[in-house]
């Protein structure tokens, strides 16, 4: 059945989440931690804390109850006291590692390590027709899909790491064209499953505070799944893989290789950080809410999604901030993208801000700030026989796009531009109604009533975020202070000043004028006691934002080595397969 391994202190494997401070303004975004080269050593240390176990396959409530009695798992299967499968390590490449079928009892898979094999043929965790199952603080790697949930509801994925699942062949990795990648995956009958997390006909689940990185075709994919909450997760893809998130009504709906299918609707994506790959809303993605997310070198792409709300997101350094692509079904009927609301988003330092291809219809693009993009802030492009039409672009602020040139192009039909602010357009306002008397003209269209002043109260700069030490550490000697960079929407140079405080007293300067996001600090000259650090970011306009460590850390110079080599060491590691400790913290901004 299982082999007992000596268990160490469990705190080493737990995820750590910094409690959120209450702020008036800024949403919190999940942060992607740094990596460390010492992951092999950490993996050996961590795996020694678990019990080796064979794969688990359970079908039905009766078998589940009977198996609990054999295994001695805690709990009674109720909402108040769920069964807990915990602290086990399973490596199996021949079958699904944990397979749960047809259960309605409450259970948790908690503090586990699950690892597949190099052929990526099976799932790490497979829920089929399951209600009330949860995965908590577990690491799943090297599987076809990290977690596959099908025809289930009220399941939760919390504080879990999904990495290196669904890895693609070298041939697919080298393809740079999206269409080629998709067509190749049709040869592989279930190519869409190559991802970290896959929801299929699954509803009312909560996916929260997970780290999903470096998986195959997608980090996360929803197929015909509704009313799920995806909150405060960090998702990153790399190595020319496909996408962070995909939401669709069905599996094969892109590039004209499928007929229409189901619906994924009323899902919520809130306060997530996406990095290095796109967020796709495909045909059948309807009435979803995408709000307060931070996309870094990651654009939002709509291919047939309808009536979705895209609100208050921060998108930076992507090729296009938000774009609509043109795709076709096999009968050459186009996939239309209609009636989406794009409102109050900040899109900056991209190539283009918003890009609408043909079959973008009746979109409402309202009250966004689109600034400092390399080319136009918004472009509407036709195909030879079709063009974007009936779209409304109103109340937006277009600031310093296209290097001071014209900030918009409209090759579509019957699109309305109204009451936008254009930073390159000045003139008279004789009647003092806050609208300029002359229209703002651009290719094939104009804004007849451009505003004299910006429509939005702009956020100039997002604050830096302290990473280490951030509270609770014991440090001594010389350490490295580290923080996440401040974000300036005008791409101004930012310099950092670092301060420390002893026992909540006055702030004393450590260093100023830094342009990097780390510095060394010699604590050997300090008295032992409780300390905090503060990072102040200042741009060339004199705008300042700041962040302080969440709580006191302790300087103890009687120690022979810094605590960063143990607890702090784990804080910064991003192992390739097993475990990491992730920090969640609300950023502060200055309006």
Coordinates of C-alpha atoms in Angstrom, one line a residue:
X1 CA 0.0 0.0 0.0
X2 CA 2.4 2.7 1.1
X3 CA 5.9 3.1 2.5
X4 CA 6.4 5.4 5.5
X5 CA 9.1 8.1 5.1
X6 CA 10.4 10.1 8.0
X7 CA 8.5 13.4 8.2
X8 CA 10.2 16.7 8.9
X9 CA 8.7 20.0 10.0
X10 CA 5.6 20.6 7.9
X11 CA 6.0 24.4 7.8
X12 CA 8.7 24.0 5.1
X13 CA 6.2 22.9 2.5
X14 CA 3.3 25.2 3.2
X15 CA 2.6 28.0 0.9
X16 CA 2.8 31.4 2.6
X17 CA 0.4 34.1 1.7
X18 CA 0.9 37.6 3.1
X19 CA -2.4 39.0 4.4
X20 CA -3.8 41.8 2.4
X21 CA -3.8 45.3 3.7
X22 CA -7.0 47.3 3.3
X23 CA -6.5 50.0 0.6
X24 CA -8.8 52.5 -0.8
X25 CA -7.7 52.3 -4.4
X26 CA -5.7 49.6 -6.1
X27 CA -6.6 46.0 -6.7
X28 CA -4.2 43.3 -5.6
X29 CA -2.5 41.2 -8.3
X30 CA -0.9 37.8 -7.8
X31 CA 2.9 38.1 -8.0
X32 CA 5.2 35.7 -9.8
X33 CA 8.2 34.9 -7.6
X34 CA 11.8 34.7 -8.7
X35 CA 13.5 31.5 -9.4
X36 CA 16.6 29.9 -7.8
X37 CA 19.2 27.5 -9.2
X38 CA 19.2 25.3 -6.0
X39 CA 15.9 23.5 -6.8
X40 CA 17.4 20.0 -6.9
X41 CA 18.6 20.3 -3.3
X42 CA 15.2 21.7 -2.2
X43 CA 13.4 18.9 -4.0
X44 CA 15.4 16.3 -2.0
X45 CA 14.7 18.1 1.2
X46 CA 11.0 18.5 0.5
X47 CA 10.3 14.9 -0.8
X48 CA 11.7 13.5 2.5
X49 CA 8.7 15.1 4.3
X50 CA 6.1 12.9 2.5
X51 CA 4.8 9.4 2.5
X52 CA 5.4 7.4 -0.7
X53 CA 2.2 6.1 -2.0
X54 CA 0.8 4.1 -5.0
X55 CA -1.7 5.8 -7.4
X56 CA -5.2 6.3 -6.1
X57 CA -8.4 5.3 -8.1
X58 CA -11.8 5.6 -6.4
X59 CA -15.3 5.2 -7.9
X60 CA -18.4 6.2 -6.0
X61 CA -19.1 7.2 -2.4
X62 CA -19.1 3.6 -1.0
X63 CA -15.6 2.8 -2.3
X64 CA -14.4 6.1 -1.1
X65 CA -15.7 5.5 2.5
X66 CA -14.2 1.9 2.5
X67 CA -10.9 3.2 1.3
X68 CA -10.7 5.9 4.0
X69 CA -11.1 3.1 6.6
X70 CA -8.2 1.2 5.1
X71 CA -5.9 4.2 4.7
X72 CA -6.8 5.9 8.0
X73 CA -7.5 9.2 6.4
X74 CA -8.9 11.8 8.7
X75 CA -12.4 13.4 8.4
X76 CA -15.9 12.0 8.0
X77 CA -16.8 13.3 4.4
X78 CA -19.0 16.2 5.5
X79 CA -18.6 19.8 4.7
X80 CA -17.6 20.5 8.3
X81 CA -15.0 17.7 8.4
X82 CA -14.0 16.6 4.9
X83 CA -11.9 13.5 4.3
X84 CA -8.2 14.6 3.9
X85 CA -5.7 12.8 1.6
X86 CA -2.5 14.5 2.8
X87 CA 1.3 14.5 2.7
X88 CA 1.7 11.8 0.2
X89 CA 4.1 11.6 -2.8
X90 CA 3.1 9.7 -5.9
X91 CA 5.2 9.2 -9.1
X92 CA 3.5 7.3 -11.8
X93 CA 3.7 7.6 -15.6
X94 CA 1.5 4.6 -16.5
X95 CA -1.9 5.8 -15.4
X96 CA -3.8 8.8 -14.0
X97 CA -2.1 9.5 -10.6
X98 CA -5.3 10.3 -8.6
X99 CA -8.6 9.4 -10.2
X100 CA -11.8 10.2 -8.4
X101 CA -15.2 9.2 -10.1
X102 CA -18.8 9.7 -9.2
X103 CA -18.6 11.1 -5.7
X104 CA -20.6 13.7 -3.8
X105 CA -18.7 13.5 -0.4
X106 CA -16.5 16.3 0.8
X107 CA -12.8 15.6 0.5
X108 CA -9.4 17.4 0.1
X109 CA -6.2 16.4 -1.5
X110 CA -3.8 18.4 0.6
X111 CA 0.0 19.0 0.9
X112 CA 0.9 16.3 -1.7
X113 CA 3.4 15.9 -4.5
X114 CA 2.3 14.2 -7.7
X115 CA 4.7 13.6 -10.6
X116 CA 4.1 11.9 -14.0
X117 CA 6.7 10.8 -16.6
X118 CA 8.4 12.1 -19.6
X119 CA 5.8 10.9 -22.1
X120 CA 3.1 13.2 -20.5
X121 CA 0.3 10.6 -21.3
X122 CA -1.9 10.8 -18.2
X123 CA -3.5 13.3 -15.8
X124 CA -2.1 14.2 -12.4
X125 CA -5.5 14.6 -10.8
X126 CA -8.7 13.6 -12.6
X127 CA -12.1 14.4 -11.2
X128 CA -15.1 13.0 -13.1
X129 CA -18.6 13.7 -11.9
X130 CA -17.3 14.9 -8.6
X131 CA -18.9 17.4 -6.2
X132 CA -17.1 19.0 -3.3
X133 CA -13.6 17.9 -4.0
X134 CA -10.7 20.2 -3.3
X135 CA -7.0 20.3 -4.0
X136 CA -5.0 22.4 -1.5
X137 CA -1.3 23.3 -1.4
X138 CA -0.3 20.4 -3.7
X139 CA 2.3 20.3 -6.5
X140 CA 1.5 18.5 -9.8
X141 CA 4.1 18.2 -12.6
X142 CA 5.1 16.3 -15.7
X143 CA 1.6 15.0 -16.5
X144 CA -0.5 15.4 -19.6
X145 CA -2.8 17.7 -17.7
X146 CA -1.9 18.7 -14.1
X147 CA -5.6 18.7 -13.0
X148 CA -8.5 17.7 -15.2
X149 CA -12.0 18.3 -13.9
X150 CA -14.9 17.0 -16.0
X151 CA -18.7 17.1 -15.4
X152 CA -18.1 18.3 -11.9
X153 CA -19.2 21.1 -9.6
X154 CA -18.3 22.9 -6.4
X155 CA -14.7 21.8 -6.6
X156 CA -11.8 24.1 -5.3
X157 CA -8.2 24.4 -6.3
X158 CA -6.3 26.5 -3.7
X159 CA -2.7 27.4 -3.2
X160 CA -1.5 24.7 -5.6
X161 CA 1.4 24.6 -8.1
X162 CA 0.9 23.2 -11.6
X163 CA 4.1 23.2 -13.7
X164 CA 5.7 21.4 -16.6
X165 CA 2.5 19.6 -17.5
X166 CA 1.4 18.9 -21.1
X167 CA 4.8 19.6 -22.4
X168 CA 4.9 19.7 -26.2
X169 CA 7.2 18.0 -28.7
X170 CA 10.3 19.8 -29.9
X171 CA 8.6 20.1 -33.3
X172 CA 5.7 22.0 -31.8
X173 CA 7.8 24.2 -29.7
X174 CA 9.7 25.5 -32.7
X175 CA 6.5 26.6 -34.5
X176 CA 6.0 30.3 -34.3
X177 CA 2.7 30.5 -36.1
X178 CA -0.5 30.0 -34.1
X179 CA -2.3 28.4 -36.9
X180 CA 0.4 25.8 -37.4
X181 CA 0.4 25.0 -33.7
X182 CA -3.3 24.5 -33.7
X183 CA -3.4 22.3 -36.8
X184 CA -0.6 20.2 -35.4
X185 CA -2.6 19.6 -32.3
X186 CA -5.6 18.2 -34.2
X187 CA -3.4 15.2 -35.1
X188 CA -3.1 14.7 -31.4
X189 CA -6.7 13.8 -30.7
X190 CA -6.8 15.5 -27.3
X191 CA -4.2 18.2 -27.8
X192 CA -6.2 20.8 -26.0
X193 CA -5.7 18.8 -22.7
X194 CA -2.0 19.6 -22.7
X195 CA -2.1 22.2 -20.0
X196 CA -1.9 22.9 -16.3
X197 CA -5.6 23.0 -15.4
X198 CA -8.5 21.9 -17.7
X199 CA -12.2 22.4 -16.8
X200 CA -14.7 20.5 -19.0
X201 CA -18.4 20.9 -18.4
X202 CA -17.6 22.0 -14.9
X203 CA -19.3 24.7 -12.9
X204 CA -19.3 26.7 -9.6
X205 CA -15.6 26.0 -8.8
X206 CA -13.1 28.3 -7.1
X207 CA -9.5 28.4 -8.3
X208 CA -7.6 30.7 -6.0
X209 CA -4.0 31.7 -5.2
X210 CA -2.4 29.1 -7.4
X211 CA 0.9 29.2 -9.3
X212 CA 0.5 27.8 -12.8
X213 CA 3.7 28.1 -14.9
X214 CA 5.5 26.7 -17.8
X215 CA 2.9 24.2 -18.9
X216 CA 2.1 23.0 -22.4
X217 CA -0.5 24.4 -24.8
X218 CA -2.4 26.4 -22.1
X219 CA -1.8 27.2 -18.5
X220 CA -5.6 27.0 -18.0
X221 CA -8.4 26.0 -20.3
X222 CA -12.2 26.2 -19.8
X223 CA -14.4 24.1 -22.1
X224 CA -18.2 24.6 -21.7
X225 CA -17.7 25.5 -18.1
X226 CA -19.6 28.2 -16.3
X227 CA -19.9 30.2 -13.0
X228 CA -16.3 29.4 -11.9
X229 CA -14.2 31.9 -10.0
X230 CA -10.5 32.3 -11.0
X231 CA -9.0 34.7 -8.4
X232 CA -5.5 35.9 -7.4
X233 CA -3.6 33.3 -9.4
X234 CA -0.2 33.8 -11.1
X235 CA 0.0 32.2 -14.6
X236 CA 3.0 32.4 -16.8
X237 CA 4.0 30.6 -20.0
X238 CA 7.3 30.6 -21.7
X239 CA 9.5 28.9 -24.4
X240 CA 7.2 29.8 -27.2
X241 CA 4.2 28.0 -25.7
X242 CA 0.7 29.0 -26.6
X243 CA -1.4 30.8 -23.9
X244 CA -1.9 31.5 -20.3
X245 CA -5.7 31.1 -20.3
X246 CA -8.3 29.9 -22.9
X247 CA -12.0 30.1 -22.4
X248 CA -14.3 28.4 -25.0
X249 CA -17.6 26.8 -25.6
X250 CA -16.0 23.7 -26.9
X251 CA -12.6 22.1 -27.6
X252 CA -11.8 22.7 -31.3
X253 CA -13.3 26.0 -32.3
X254 CA -10.4 27.9 -33.8
X255 CA -9.1 28.2 -37.4
X256 CA -12.1 26.6 -39.0
X257 CA -11.8 23.0 -37.8
X258 CA -14.9 22.6 -35.8
X259 CA -18.6 23.4 -35.7
X260 CA -20.2 25.4 -32.9
X261 CA -20.7 23.8 -29.5
X262 CA -21.4 24.8 -25.9
X263 CA -21.0 27.9 -23.8
X264 CA -18.6 29.0 -21.1
X265 CA -20.4 31.8 -19.3
X266 CA -20.6 33.8 -16.1
X267 CA -17.0 32.9 -15.1
X268 CA -15.1 35.5 -13.2
X269 CA -11.3 36.2 -13.6
X270 CA -10.2 38.6 -10.9
X271 CA -6.9 40.0 -9.6
X272 CA -4.7 37.5 -11.5
X273 CA -1.2 38.1 -12.9
X274 CA -0.6 36.7 -16.4
X275 CA 2.9 36.8 -17.9
X276 CA 4.4 36.1 -21.3
X277 CA 1.4 34.6 -23.1
X278 CA -2.1 35.6 -24.0
X279 CA -5.6 35.3 -22.5
X280 CA -8.0 34.0 -25.1
X281 CA -11.8 34.3 -25.2
X282 CA -12.9 32.0 -28.0
X283 CA -16.3 31.4 -29.6
X284 CA -18.8 30.3 -26.9
X285 CA -17.1 32.4 -24.2
X286 CA -20.1 34.6 -23.2
X287 CA -20.9 37.0 -20.4
X288 CA -17.7 36.4 -18.5
X289 CA -16.1 39.1 -16.2
X290 CA -12.4 39.8 -16.6
X291 CA -11.6 42.4 -14.0
X292 CA -8.5 43.8 -12.1
X293 CA -6.0 41.5 -13.8
X294 CA -2.4 42.5 -14.6
X295 CA -1.1 41.3 -18.0
X296 CA 2.6 41.6 -18.4
X297 CA 3.8 41.0 -22.0
X298 CA 0.5 39.2 -22.3
X299 CA -2.4 40.4 -24.4
X300 CA -6.1 39.8 -24.3
X301 CA -7.4 38.2 -27.5
X302 CA -11.0 37.7 -28.5
X303 CA -11.9 35.2 -31.2
X304 CA -15.7 35.0 -31.1
X305 CA -16.3 35.8 -27.5
X306 CA -19.6 37.7 -27.0
X307 CA -21.0 40.0 -24.3
X308 CA -18.0 39.7 -22.0
X309 CA -17.0 42.5 -19.6
X310 CA -13.3 43.5 -19.7
X311 CA -13.0 46.0 -16.8
X312 CA -10.2 47.7 -14.9
X313 CA -7.3 45.6 -16.2
X314 CA -3.7 46.7 -16.5
X315 CA -2.0 45.6 -19.7
X316 CA 1.6 46.4 -20.5
X317 CA 4.4 45.6 -22.9
X318 CA 2.4 43.3 -25.2
X319 CA 2.3 43.4 -29.0
X320 CA -1.3 44.4 -28.8
X321 CA -3.1 45.2 -25.6
X322 CA -6.5 43.9 -26.6
X323 CA -7.1 42.5 -30.0
X324 CA -9.8 40.7 -32.0
X325 CA -8.7 38.0 -34.4
X326 CA -10.5 36.6 -37.4
X327 CA -11.1 32.9 -37.5
X328 CA -13.4 30.6 -39.5
X329 CA -15.3 27.4 -39.1
X330 CA -14.8 24.6 -41.6
X331 CA -17.8 25.7 -43.6
X332 CA -16.1 29.1 -44.0
X333 CA -18.6 30.9 -41.7
X334 CA -16.7 33.5 -39.8
X335 CA -16.4 33.6 -36.0
X336 CA -17.9 37.0 -35.0
X337 CA -16.9 38.8 -31.9
X338 CA -19.8 41.0 -30.7
X339 CA -21.1 43.2 -27.9
X340 CA -18.1 43.0 -25.6
X341 CA -17.7 45.9 -23.1
X342 CA -14.1 47.1 -22.8
X343 CA -14.0 49.7 -20.1
X344 CA -11.7 51.5 -17.6
X345 CA -8.6 49.5 -18.7
X346 CA -5.1 50.9 -18.7
X347 CA -3.1 49.8 -21.8
X348 CA 0.4 51.2 -22.1
X349 CA 3.9 50.5 -23.5
X350 CA 2.5 48.0 -26.1
X351 CA 2.9 48.1 -29.8
X352 CA -0.7 48.9 -30.5
X353 CA -3.3 49.6 -27.8
X354 CA -6.5 48.0 -29.2
X355 CA -6.6 46.2 -32.6
X356 CA -10.0 45.2 -34.1
X357 CA -9.9 42.9 -37.1
X358 CA -13.0 42.1 -39.3
X359 CA -16.0 40.6 -37.6
X360 CA -15.6 42.8 -34.5
X361 CA -19.1 44.2 -34.2
X362 CA -21.0 46.4 -31.7
X363 CA -18.1 46.5 -29.3
X364 CA -18.3 49.2 -26.6
X365 CA -14.8 50.6 -25.9
X366 CA -15.4 53.2 -23.1
X367 CA -13.3 55.2 -20.7
X368 CA -10.0 53.4 -21.2
X369 CA -6.6 55.0 -20.9
X370 CA -4.4 54.0 -23.9
X371 CA -1.0 55.6 -23.6
X372 CA 2.6 55.5 -24.7
X373 CA 2.1 52.7 -27.2
X374 CA 4.6 52.4 -30.0
X375 CA 2.0 52.7 -32.8
X376 CA -1.6 53.8 -32.9
X377 CA -3.8 53.6 -29.8
X378 CA -6.6 51.9 -31.7
X379 CA -6.7 50.3 -35.2
X380 CA -9.8 48.9 -37.0
X381 CA -8.7 46.8 -40.0
X382 CA -10.9 45.2 -42.7
X383 CA -10.5 42.1 -44.7
X384 CA -11.0 42.3 -48.5
X385 CA -14.7 41.5 -48.2
X386 CA -15.6 42.4 -44.6
X387 CA -14.7 45.1 -42.0
X388 CA -15.3 45.9 -38.3
X389 CA -18.5 47.9 -37.9
X390 CA -21.0 49.5 -35.5
X391 CA -18.3 49.7 -32.8
X392 CA -18.5 52.6 -30.3
X393 CA -15.3 54.2 -29.0
X394 CA -16.2 56.8 -26.4
X395 CA -14.7 58.7 -23.5
X396 CA -11.2 57.2 -23.9
X397 CA -7.9 58.9 -23.3
X398 CA -5.4 58.5 -26.1
X399 CA -2.1 59.8 -24.8
X400 CA 1.3 60.0 -26.7
X401 CA 0.7 56.9 -28.9
X402 CA 2.4 56.5 -32.2
X403 CA 5.4 58.7 -31.3
X404 CA 3.3 61.9 -31.5
X405 CA 1.6 60.9 -34.8
X406 CA -2.0 60.2 -35.6
X407 CA -3.3 57.9 -32.8
X408 CA -6.1 56.1 -34.6
X409 CA -6.9 54.3 -37.9
X410 CA -10.4 53.2 -38.9
X411 CA -10.8 51.2 -42.1
X412 CA -14.2 49.8 -41.0
X413 CA -17.8 50.9 -41.5
X414 CA -20.2 52.9 -39.3
X415 CA -17.9 53.0 -36.3
X416 CA -18.5 55.9 -33.8
X417 CA -15.8 57.9 -32.1
X418 CA -17.1 60.3 -29.6
X419 CA -15.8 62.5 -26.7
X420 CA -12.3 61.0 -26.6
X421 CA -9.2 62.9 -25.4
X422 CA -6.4 63.0 -27.9
X423 CA -3.1 64.3 -26.4
X424 CA -1.8 65.5 -29.8
X425 CA -4.9 67.7 -30.4
X426 CA -5.3 71.1 -29.0
X427 CA -7.4 74.1 -30.0
X428 CA -10.1 76.5 -28.9
X429 CA -13.1 75.9 -26.7
X430 CA -15.1 79.1 -27.4
X431 CA -18.2 78.1 -25.5
X432 CA -16.3 76.5 -22.6
X433 CA -18.2 73.3 -22.8
X434 CA -14.9 71.2 -22.3
X435 CA -15.0 70.0 -26.0
X436 CA -12.7 71.3 -28.6
X437 CA -14.3 73.2 -31.4
X438 CA -12.5 71.3 -34.2
X439 CA -12.9 67.5 -34.7
X440 CA -10.0 65.2 -34.4
X441 CA -9.5 63.6 -37.8
X442 CA -7.6 60.4 -38.6
X443 CA -7.7 57.8 -41.4
X444 CA -11.2 57.3 -42.7
X445 CA -13.0 58.7 -39.6
X446 CA -13.0 61.5 -37.0
X447 CA -14.0 62.3 -33.5
X448 CA -16.4 65.2 -33.9
X449 CA -16.3 66.2 -30.2
X450 CA -12.8 65.6 -28.8
X451 CA -12.5 66.6 -25.1
X452 CA -10.3 69.4 -24.0
X453 CA -9.0 67.5 -21.0
X454 CA -8.5 63.8 -20.1
X455 CA -11.7 61.9 -19.2
X456 CA -10.1 59.8 -16.5
X457 CA -8.1 60.6 -13.4
X458 CA -4.9 58.9 -14.3
X459 CA -2.8 56.6 -12.3
X460 CA 0.7 57.9 -13.0
X461 CA 2.7 55.2 -11.2
X462 CA 2.1 51.9 -9.4
X463 CA 4.2 51.3 -6.4
X464 CA 7.1 48.9 -5.9
X465 CA 6.4 45.9 -3.8
X466 CA 8.8 44.7 -1.1
X467 CA 9.8 41.0 -1.6
X468 CA 12.6 40.4 0.9
X469 CA 12.7 40.8 3.8
X470 CA 8.9 41.4 4.1
X471 CA 8.2 40.3 7.7
X472 CA 8.9 37.3 10.0
X473 CA 12.5 36.6 8.8
X474 CA 15.5 36.4 11.1
X475 CA 18.5 38.0 9.3
X476 CA 22.1 39.0 10.1
X477 CA 25.3 40.1 8.4
X478 CA 25.0 41.3 4.8
X479 CA 21.8 40.4 3.0
X480 CA 20.2 41.3 -0.4
X481 CA 17.1 43.6 -0.2
X482 CA 14.8 42.8 -3.1
X483 CA 11.6 44.4 -4.4
X484 CA 9.3 44.3 -7.5
X485 CA 9.6 47.3 -9.7
X486 CA 7.3 50.3 -9.8
X487 CA 5.3 50.7 -13.0
X488 CA 5.2 54.1 -14.7
X489 CA 2.5 54.5 -17.4
X490 CA 4.6 57.1 -19.2
X491 CA 7.6 54.9 -19.1
X492 CA 9.6 57.4 -17.2
X493 CA 12.9 56.3 -15.6
X494 CA 12.3 55.4 -11.9
X495 CA 14.9 55.7 -9.2
X496 CA 14.6 54.0 -5.8
X497 CA 15.5 55.1 -2.3
X498 CA 15.7 52.5 0.5
X499 CA 15.0 53.1 4.2
X500 CA 15.0 51.1 7.4
X501 CA 13.2 51.6 10.7
X502 CA 14.1 50.1 14.1
X503 CA 11.1 49.1 16.3
X504 CA 8.8 51.4 14.4
X505 CA 10.9 54.5 14.8
X506 CA 12.1 57.1 12.3
X507 CA 13.1 56.0 8.8
X508 CA 16.8 56.1 8.1
X509 CA 18.3 56.0 4.6
X510 CA 20.2 53.0 3.4
X511 CA 20.8 54.0 -0.2
X512 CA 19.3 56.3 -2.9
X513 CA 19.4 56.8 -6.7
X514 CA 19.1 53.1 -7.5
X515 CA 17.7 52.0 -10.9
X516 CA 17.9 48.3 -10.0
X517 CA 15.4 46.4 -7.8
X518 CA 17.9 45.0 -5.3
X519 CA 20.7 46.2 -3.1
X520 CA 22.9 44.8 -0.4
X521 CA 22.5 45.8 3.2
X522 CA 25.1 45.2 6.0
X523 CA 23.1 44.6 9.2
X524 CA 26.1 43.7 11.3
X525 CA 26.4 47.3 12.5
X526 CA 22.8 47.3 13.8
X527 CA 21.4 46.5 17.2
X528 CA 19.4 43.3 17.5
X529 CA 15.7 43.9 17.3
X530 CA 12.7 44.4 15.1
X531 CA 13.1 46.2 11.8
X532 CA 11.1 47.3 8.7
X533 CA 12.2 48.5 5.3
X534 CA 10.6 51.0 2.9
X535 CA 11.1 51.4 -0.8
X536 CA 10.3 54.8 -2.3
X537 CA 10.1 55.0 -6.1
X538 CA 10.4 58.4 -7.8
X539 CA 10.0 59.2 -11.5
X540 CA 11.4 62.2 -13.4
X541 CA 8.2 64.1 -12.8
X542 CA 8.7 63.9 -9.1
X543 CA 5.8 61.5 -8.6
X544 CA 6.5 59.1 -5.7
X545 CA 5.1 55.8 -4.6
X546 CA 6.2 53.6 -1.8
X547 CA 5.9 50.2 -0.1
X548 CA 7.0 48.9 3.3
X549 CA 7.5 45.4 4.6
X550 CA 4.3 43.9 5.8
X551 CA 5.5 43.4 9.4
X552 CA 8.7 43.4 11.4
X553 CA 11.6 41.1 10.6
X554 CA 14.3 40.4 13.3
X555 CA 18.0 41.2 13.1
X556 CA 20.0 38.8 15.2
X557 CA 23.8 39.1 14.7
X558 CA 24.5 36.3 17.2
X559 CA 23.5 33.8 14.5
X560 CA 26.3 32.3 12.5
X561 CA 24.3 32.3 9.2
X562 CA 21.5 34.3 7.8
X563 CA 18.0 32.9 8.2
X564 CA 17.6 33.5 4.4
X565 CA 19.5 30.3 3.8
X566 CA 16.6 28.4 5.4
X567 CA 13.3 30.1 5.7
X568 CA 14.2 33.1 3.5
X569 CA 15.9 30.7 1.0
X570 CA 12.6 28.9 0.5
X571 CA 10.9 32.2 0.1
X572 CA 12.7 33.0 -3.1
X573 CA 13.0 29.6 -4.7
X574 CA 10.9 28.6 -7.7
X575 CA 11.6 24.9 -8.1
X576 CA 10.9 23.3 -11.5
X577 CA 8.7 20.5 -10.2
X578 CA 7.8 20.4 -6.6
X579 CA 7.0 23.3 -4.4
X580 CA 7.4 27.0 -3.9
X581 CA 6.4 29.7 -1.4
X582 CA 4.4 32.5 -3.0
X583 CA 3.7 35.9 -1.6
X584 CA 0.4 37.8 -2.2
X585 CA 0.3 41.5 -1.5
X586 CA -1.8 44.4 -2.5
X587 CA 0.1 47.2 -4.3
X588 CA -0.4 50.8 -3.6
X589 CA -0.8 53.5 -6.2
X590 CA -0.8 57.3 -6.3
X591 CA -3.5 59.1 -8.2

